[in-house]
Tab-separated table of C-alpha atoms and ligand atoms in Angstrom:
chain	number	residue	atom	x	y	z
A	1165	MET	CA	11.541	5.500	13.570
A	1166	LYS	CA	11.249	2.110	15.289
A	1167	PRO	CA	8.346	0.052	13.949
A	1168	GLN	CA	5.268	0.045	16.185
A	1169	VAL	CA	4.148	-3.600	16.299
A	1170	GLU	CA	0.670	-4.448	17.581
A	1171	ILE	CA	-0.680	-7.986	17.847
A	1172	LEU	CA	-4.490	-7.996	17.848
A	1173	PRO	CA	-6.444	-10.987	19.215
A	1174	ASP	CA	-8.239	-11.816	15.967
A	1175	ALA	CA	-9.049	-10.583	12.466
A	1176	THR	CA	-12.021	-8.529	13.696
A	1177	ALA	CA	-9.848	-6.650	16.180
A	1178	LEU	CA	-7.178	-6.223	13.502
A	1179	ILE	CA	-9.653	-4.547	11.153
A	1180	ALA	CA	-11.113	-2.391	13.933
A	1181	ARG	CA	-7.643	-1.187	14.962
A	1182	SER	CA	-6.540	-0.503	11.388
A	1183	LEU	CA	-9.767	1.408	10.744
A	1184	ASP	CA	-9.223	3.623	13.794
A	1185	LEU	CA	-5.581	4.261	12.894
A	1186	ILE	CA	-6.330	5.146	9.279
A	1187	ILE	CA	-9.214	7.443	10.209
A	1188	ASP	CA	-6.972	9.218	12.714
A	1189	LYS	CA	-4.176	9.708	10.160
A	1190	ILE	CA	-6.599	10.916	7.485
A	1191	ALA	CA	-8.157	13.412	9.920
A	1192	ARG	CA	-4.721	14.737	10.922
A	1193	ALA	CA	-3.668	15.174	7.286
A	1194	ILE	CA	-6.848	17.076	6.430
A	1195	THR	CA	-6.439	19.306	9.484
A	1196	GLU	CA	-2.785	20.021	8.684
A	1197	ARG	CA	-2.851	20.232	4.891
A	1198	GLY	CA	-6.475	20.387	3.776
A	1199	GLN	CA	-6.397	16.983	2.154
A	1200	ALA	CA	-5.250	13.398	2.769
A	1201	THR	CA	-3.517	11.024	0.374
A	1202	LEU	CA	-4.134	7.316	1.038
A	1203	VAL	CA	-2.464	4.475	-0.876
A	1204	LEU	CA	-4.309	1.153	-0.972
A	1205	SER	CA	-2.848	-2.326	-0.983
A	1206	GLY	CA	-4.340	-5.284	-2.771
A	1207	GLY	CA	-4.771	-8.951	-2.029
A	1208	ASN	CA	-7.339	-10.379	0.389
A	1209	THR	CA	-6.399	-9.026	3.817
A	1210	PRO	CA	-7.563	-5.419	3.364
A	1211	LYS	CA	-10.987	-6.301	1.881
A	1212	PRO	CA	-12.848	-6.271	5.253
A	1213	LEU	CA	-11.105	-3.005	6.095
A	1214	TYR	CA	-12.387	-1.463	2.860
A	1215	GLU	CA	-15.873	-2.806	3.648
A	1216	ALA	CA	-15.654	-1.153	7.086
A	1217	LEU	CA	-14.510	2.131	5.492
A	1218	ALA	CA	-17.605	2.013	3.259
A	1219	LYS	CA	-19.728	2.387	6.423
A	1220	GLN	CA	-17.859	5.472	7.651
A	1221	THR	CA	-18.828	9.088	7.177
A	1222	LEU	CA	-15.607	10.907	6.371
A	1223	PRO	CA	-14.892	14.118	4.420
A	1224	TRP	CA	-14.489	12.116	1.235
A	1225	PRO	CA	-13.924	15.154	-1.041
A	1226	GLN	CA	-10.718	15.849	0.945
A	1227	LEU	CA	-9.445	12.282	0.500
A	1228	HIS	CA	-7.420	11.195	-2.528
A	1229	ILE	CA	-7.007	7.466	-3.143
A	1230	PHE	CA	-4.050	5.859	-4.911
A	1231	TRP	CA	-2.904	2.265	-5.359
A	1232	GLY	CA	0.506	0.992	-4.287
A	1233	ASP	CA	0.482	-1.840	-6.796
A	1234	GLU	CA	-1.726	-3.356	-9.428
A	1235	ARG	CA	-1.954	-6.512	-11.430
A	1236	TYR	CA	-1.704	-5.759	-15.139
A	1237	VAL	CA	-5.392	-6.453	-15.869
A	1238	PRO	CA	-8.481	-4.302	-16.566
A	1239	ARG	CA	-10.397	-3.093	-13.514
A	1240	GLU	CA	-13.236	-5.532	-14.280
A	1241	HIS	CA	-10.853	-8.495	-13.976
A	1242	PRO	CA	-11.289	-10.511	-10.721
A	1243	ASP	CA	-7.578	-10.008	-9.930
A	1244	SER	CA	-7.785	-6.194	-10.115
A	1245	ASN	CA	-6.838	-4.419	-6.877
A	1246	GLN	CA	-8.720	-1.377	-8.147
A	1247	GLY	CA	-11.801	-3.504	-8.800
A	1248	MET	CA	-11.668	-5.074	-5.345
A	1249	ALA	CA	-11.458	-1.694	-3.581
A	1250	ARG	CA	-14.271	-0.251	-5.707
A	1251	HIS	CA	-16.608	-3.195	-5.041
A	1252	ALA	CA	-15.795	-3.313	-1.304
A	1253	TRP	CA	-15.775	0.452	-0.637
A	1254	LEU	CA	-15.392	3.153	-3.245
A	1255	ASP	CA	-18.548	2.394	-5.233
A	1256	HIS	CA	-20.537	2.869	-2.001
A	1257	ILE	CA	-19.430	6.361	-0.952
A	1258	GLU	CA	-19.846	9.884	-2.291
A	1259	ILE	CA	-16.269	10.505	-3.390
A	1260	PRO	CA	-15.532	12.642	-6.463
A	1261	PRO	CA	-14.318	10.355	-9.277
A	1262	THR	CA	-11.351	12.685	-9.751
A	1263	ASN	CA	-10.234	11.761	-6.214
A	1264	LEU	CA	-9.595	8.180	-7.349
A	1265	HIS	CA	-6.202	7.618	-8.947
A	1266	PRO	CA	-6.034	3.988	-10.086
A	1267	MET	CA	-2.920	2.621	-11.755
A	1268	PRO	CA	-3.439	2.495	-15.539
A	1269	THR	CA	-3.278	-0.993	-17.080
A	1270	LEU	CA	-4.681	-0.470	-20.563
A	1271	ALA	CA	-1.722	0.660	-22.679
A	1272	GLY	CA	-0.738	-2.946	-23.404
A	1273	ASP	CA	2.725	-1.980	-22.170
A	1274	PRO	CA	3.416	-2.136	-18.411
A	1275	GLN	CA	6.463	0.129	-18.632
A	1276	ARG	CA	4.445	2.767	-20.501
A	1277	ASP	CA	1.676	2.555	-17.906
A	1278	ALA	CA	4.233	2.830	-15.090
A	1279	GLU	CA	5.414	6.073	-16.710
A	1280	ASN	CA	1.802	7.191	-17.172
A	1281	TYR	CA	1.181	6.762	-13.441
A	1282	GLU	CA	4.388	8.602	-12.581
A	1283	ASN	CA	3.134	11.485	-14.727
A	1284	GLU	CA	-0.180	11.457	-12.867
A	1285	LEU	CA	1.654	11.645	-9.526
A	1286	ALA	CA	3.850	14.447	-10.870
A	1287	ARG	CA	0.788	16.427	-11.881
A	1288	PHE	CA	-1.068	15.784	-8.629
A	1289	PHE	CA	1.864	16.679	-6.347
A	1290	HIS	CA	3.344	19.344	-8.686
A	1291	LEU	CA	6.653	17.467	-8.541
A	1292	SER	CA	9.906	18.830	-9.875
A	1293	ALA	CA	12.205	16.401	-11.699
A	1294	GLY	CA	13.543	13.728	-9.363
A	1295	GLU	CA	11.254	14.727	-6.486
A	1296	PHE	CA	9.534	11.985	-4.488
A	1297	PRO	CA	6.101	12.877	-2.985
A	1298	ARG	CA	5.194	12.172	0.635
A	1299	PHE	CA	1.931	10.242	0.889
A	1300	ASP	CA	0.060	10.583	4.153
A	1301	VAL	CA	-0.763	6.881	4.539
A	1302	ILE	CA	0.496	3.888	2.581
A	1303	LEU	CA	-1.246	0.603	3.347
A	1304	LEU	CA	0.807	-2.517	2.684
A	1305	GLY	CA	0.155	-6.229	2.847
A	1306	LEU	CA	2.719	-8.976	3.296
A	1307	GLY	CA	3.099	-12.046	1.155
A	1308	ASP	CA	3.958	-15.424	2.686
A	1309	ASP	CA	7.323	-14.931	0.924
A	1310	ALA	CA	7.851	-11.506	2.573
A	1311	HIS	CA	7.098	-9.509	-0.577
A	1312	THR	CA	5.094	-6.338	-0.231
A	1313	ALA	CA	3.282	-4.283	-2.853
A	1314	SER	CA	4.588	-5.968	-6.003
A	1315	LEU	CA	8.192	-5.950	-4.808
A	1316	PHE	CA	9.054	-9.615	-5.110
A	1317	SER	CA	12.191	-11.434	-3.986
A	1318	HIS	CA	15.228	-11.093	-6.237
A	1319	THR	CA	13.459	-9.016	-8.890
A	1320	LEU	CA	14.782	-5.939	-10.668
A	1321	ALA	CA	12.046	-3.808	-9.085
A	1322	LEU	CA	13.970	-3.969	-5.801
A	1323	GLN	CA	16.901	-2.130	-7.407
A	1324	VAL	CA	14.910	0.799	-8.834
A	1325	CYS	CA	15.788	3.881	-6.787
A	1326	ASP	CA	15.358	6.736	-9.287
A	1327	ARG	CA	11.710	6.210	-10.216
A	1328	LEU	CA	8.371	6.513	-8.416
A	1329	ILE	CA	6.722	3.574	-10.161
A	1330	THR	CA	8.211	0.493	-11.759
A	1331	VAL	CA	7.169	-2.828	-13.224
A	1332	GLY	CA	7.147	-5.717	-10.770
A	1333	ASN	CA	7.254	-9.342	-11.741
A	1334	LYS	CA	5.356	-12.157	-10.111
A	1335	ASP	CA	6.150	-15.527	-11.744
A	1336	GLY	CA	6.515	-13.820	-15.110
A	1337	GLN	CA	3.320	-11.777	-14.712
A	1338	PRO	CA	3.875	-7.984	-14.866
A	1339	ARG	CA	2.575	-5.750	-12.102
A	1340	LEU	CA	2.844	-2.018	-11.516
A	1341	THR	CA	4.294	-1.086	-8.143
A	1342	PHE	CA	5.463	1.790	-6.006
A	1343	THR	CA	9.240	1.678	-5.668
A	1344	ILE	CA	10.994	1.258	-2.343
A	1345	PRO	CA	12.134	4.903	-2.148
A	1346	LEU	CA	8.611	6.142	-2.887
A	1347	ILE	CA	7.127	4.006	-0.109
A	1348	ASN	CA	9.895	5.117	2.260
A	1349	GLN	CA	8.978	8.773	1.750
A	1350	ALA	CA	5.583	8.223	3.388
A	1351	ARG	CA	4.421	9.999	6.544
A	1352	ASN	CA	2.809	6.730	7.676
A	1353	VAL	CA	3.204	3.144	6.462
A	1354	ILE	CA	0.757	0.598	7.865
A	1355	PHE	CA	1.295	-3.126	7.286
A	1356	LEU	CA	-1.860	-5.185	7.714
A	1357	VAL	CA	-0.983	-8.861	8.273
A	1358	ALA	CA	-3.284	-11.777	9.046
A	1359	GLY	CA	-2.938	-15.555	9.116
A	1360	ALA	CA	-0.422	-18.130	10.303
A	1361	SER	CA	1.062	-18.384	6.806
A	1362	LYS	CA	2.793	-15.027	7.408
A	1363	GLN	CA	4.759	-16.203	10.462
A	1364	ASN	CA	7.867	-17.250	8.555
A	1365	ALA	CA	7.990	-13.997	6.608
A	1366	LEU	CA	7.643	-11.979	9.833
A	1367	HIS	CA	10.431	-13.982	11.460
A	1368	HIS	CA	12.875	-13.077	8.682
A	1369	ILE	CA	11.715	-9.471	8.423
A	1370	PHE	CA	12.350	-8.812	12.105
A	1371	ALA	CA	15.443	-11.013	12.422
A	1372	PRO	CA	18.611	-9.066	13.355
A	1373	SER	CA	19.953	-9.780	9.882
A	1374	ALA	CA	18.573	-11.289	6.666
A	1375	ASP	CA	18.923	-10.514	2.984
A	1376	PRO	CA	16.309	-7.895	2.046
A	1377	HIS	CA	16.501	-9.063	-1.561
A	1378	THR	CA	15.122	-12.361	-0.260
A	1379	TYR	CA	12.715	-10.721	2.190
A	1380	PRO	CA	11.802	-7.439	0.435
A	1381	ALA	CA	9.577	-6.039	3.203
A	1382	ARG	CA	12.871	-5.452	5.109
A	1383	PHE	CA	13.532	-2.594	2.683
A	1384	ILE	CA	10.496	-0.708	4.035
A	1385	GLN	CA	11.932	1.772	6.535
A	1386	PRO	CA	9.900	4.944	6.049
A	1387	GLN	CA	10.892	8.477	7.027
A	1388	GLY	CA	7.618	8.667	8.910
A	1389	ASP	CA	5.835	6.272	11.220
A	1390	LEU	CA	5.818	2.525	10.580
A	1391	TYR	CA	3.051	0.336	11.982
A	1392	TRP	CA	2.803	-3.433	11.840
A	1393	LEU	CA	-0.730	-4.549	12.712
A	1394	LEU	CA	-0.798	-8.326	13.097
A	1395	ASP	CA	-3.542	-10.709	14.088
A	1396	ALA	CA	-2.727	-13.380	16.721
A	1397	ALA	CA	-2.353	-16.080	14.052
A	1398	SER	CA	0.358	-14.193	12.161
A	1399	GLY	CA	1.947	-12.814	15.326
A	1400	GLU	CA	1.846	-16.071	17.330
A	1401	LYS	CA	5.608	-16.636	17.244
A	1402	PHE	CA	6.537	-12.984	16.988
A	1403	THR	CA	9.427	-11.871	19.135
A	1404	LYS	CA	11.213	-8.586	18.719
B	2802	LIG	C1	-1.234	-7.673	-4.238
B	2802	LIG	C2	-0.791	-7.004	-2.976
B	2802	LIG	C3	0.210	-7.887	-2.299
B	2802	LIG	C4	-0.515	-8.421	-1.078
B	2802	LIG	C5	0.210	-9.576	-0.463
B	2802	LIG	C6	-0.645	-10.194	0.655
B	2802	LIG	O1	-1.412	-7.006	-5.263
B	2802	LIG	O2	-1.454	-8.899	-4.130
B	2802	LIG	O3	-0.514	-5.744	-3.037
B	2802	LIG	O4	1.398	-7.263	-1.916
B	2802	LIG	O5	-0.650	-7.358	-0.139
B	2802	LIG	O6	0.438	-10.526	-1.479
B	2802	LIG	O7	-1.817	-10.677	0.073
B	2802	LIG	P1	-3.005	-11.284	0.998
B	2802	LIG	O8	-3.553	-10.126	1.774
B	2802	LIG	O9	-3.990	-11.817	-0.019
B	2802	LIG	O10	-2.373	-12.336	1.867
């Protein structure tokens, strides 16, 4: 499917649009399958979206929350993506604790925790060996360097095609991350991008040709629908 690119006038409009889109996709999933599976991204951009979600009244018991990547720190650590989403949103709604599926980071061994999370996904989706689940919505951010999730340029994580979860590497720091094939199974992938610092990454992602190992977000070509929601600052020089 061709990416649907929308350039919103400012960060407020970006959050409002992303909120509407996510609520619509969650509602459709619940109508069609009785539940919705939403994968959160980390970093700074989605925080106001999570704060807006905290003010919504949705059928929370039918929503299951996962994380697409995680820094290898406890949830209380200021860098924790789980911690950020809980403080901004999940601690403020009536959602069953069993509906929250954070990436484990306490085994002291990132590879072991990557396998632990794979096992949790296998149990949740009743996966057979080698099967990749289809999440309803995967939220993604974009680094200034065109990484997404914790899929960083020229790292081994970009080559992992037979696993659901792998260990990413940011400047020597381990991170857990969805793999490219797992993300590409999604029914909907929504990139949320804000700020002028993302312009260069967007240029190379949408260029007719560029090395995806240098610009990893180019690898994201989901089976389902792909949305790029940009604010005017990030999308200022955008041409498709
Ligand atoms: C993370 C994210 C990462 C993030 C981008 C953009 O764990 O940091 O998952 O992929 O989305 O780095 O981060 P900002 O939103 O802070 O620019």
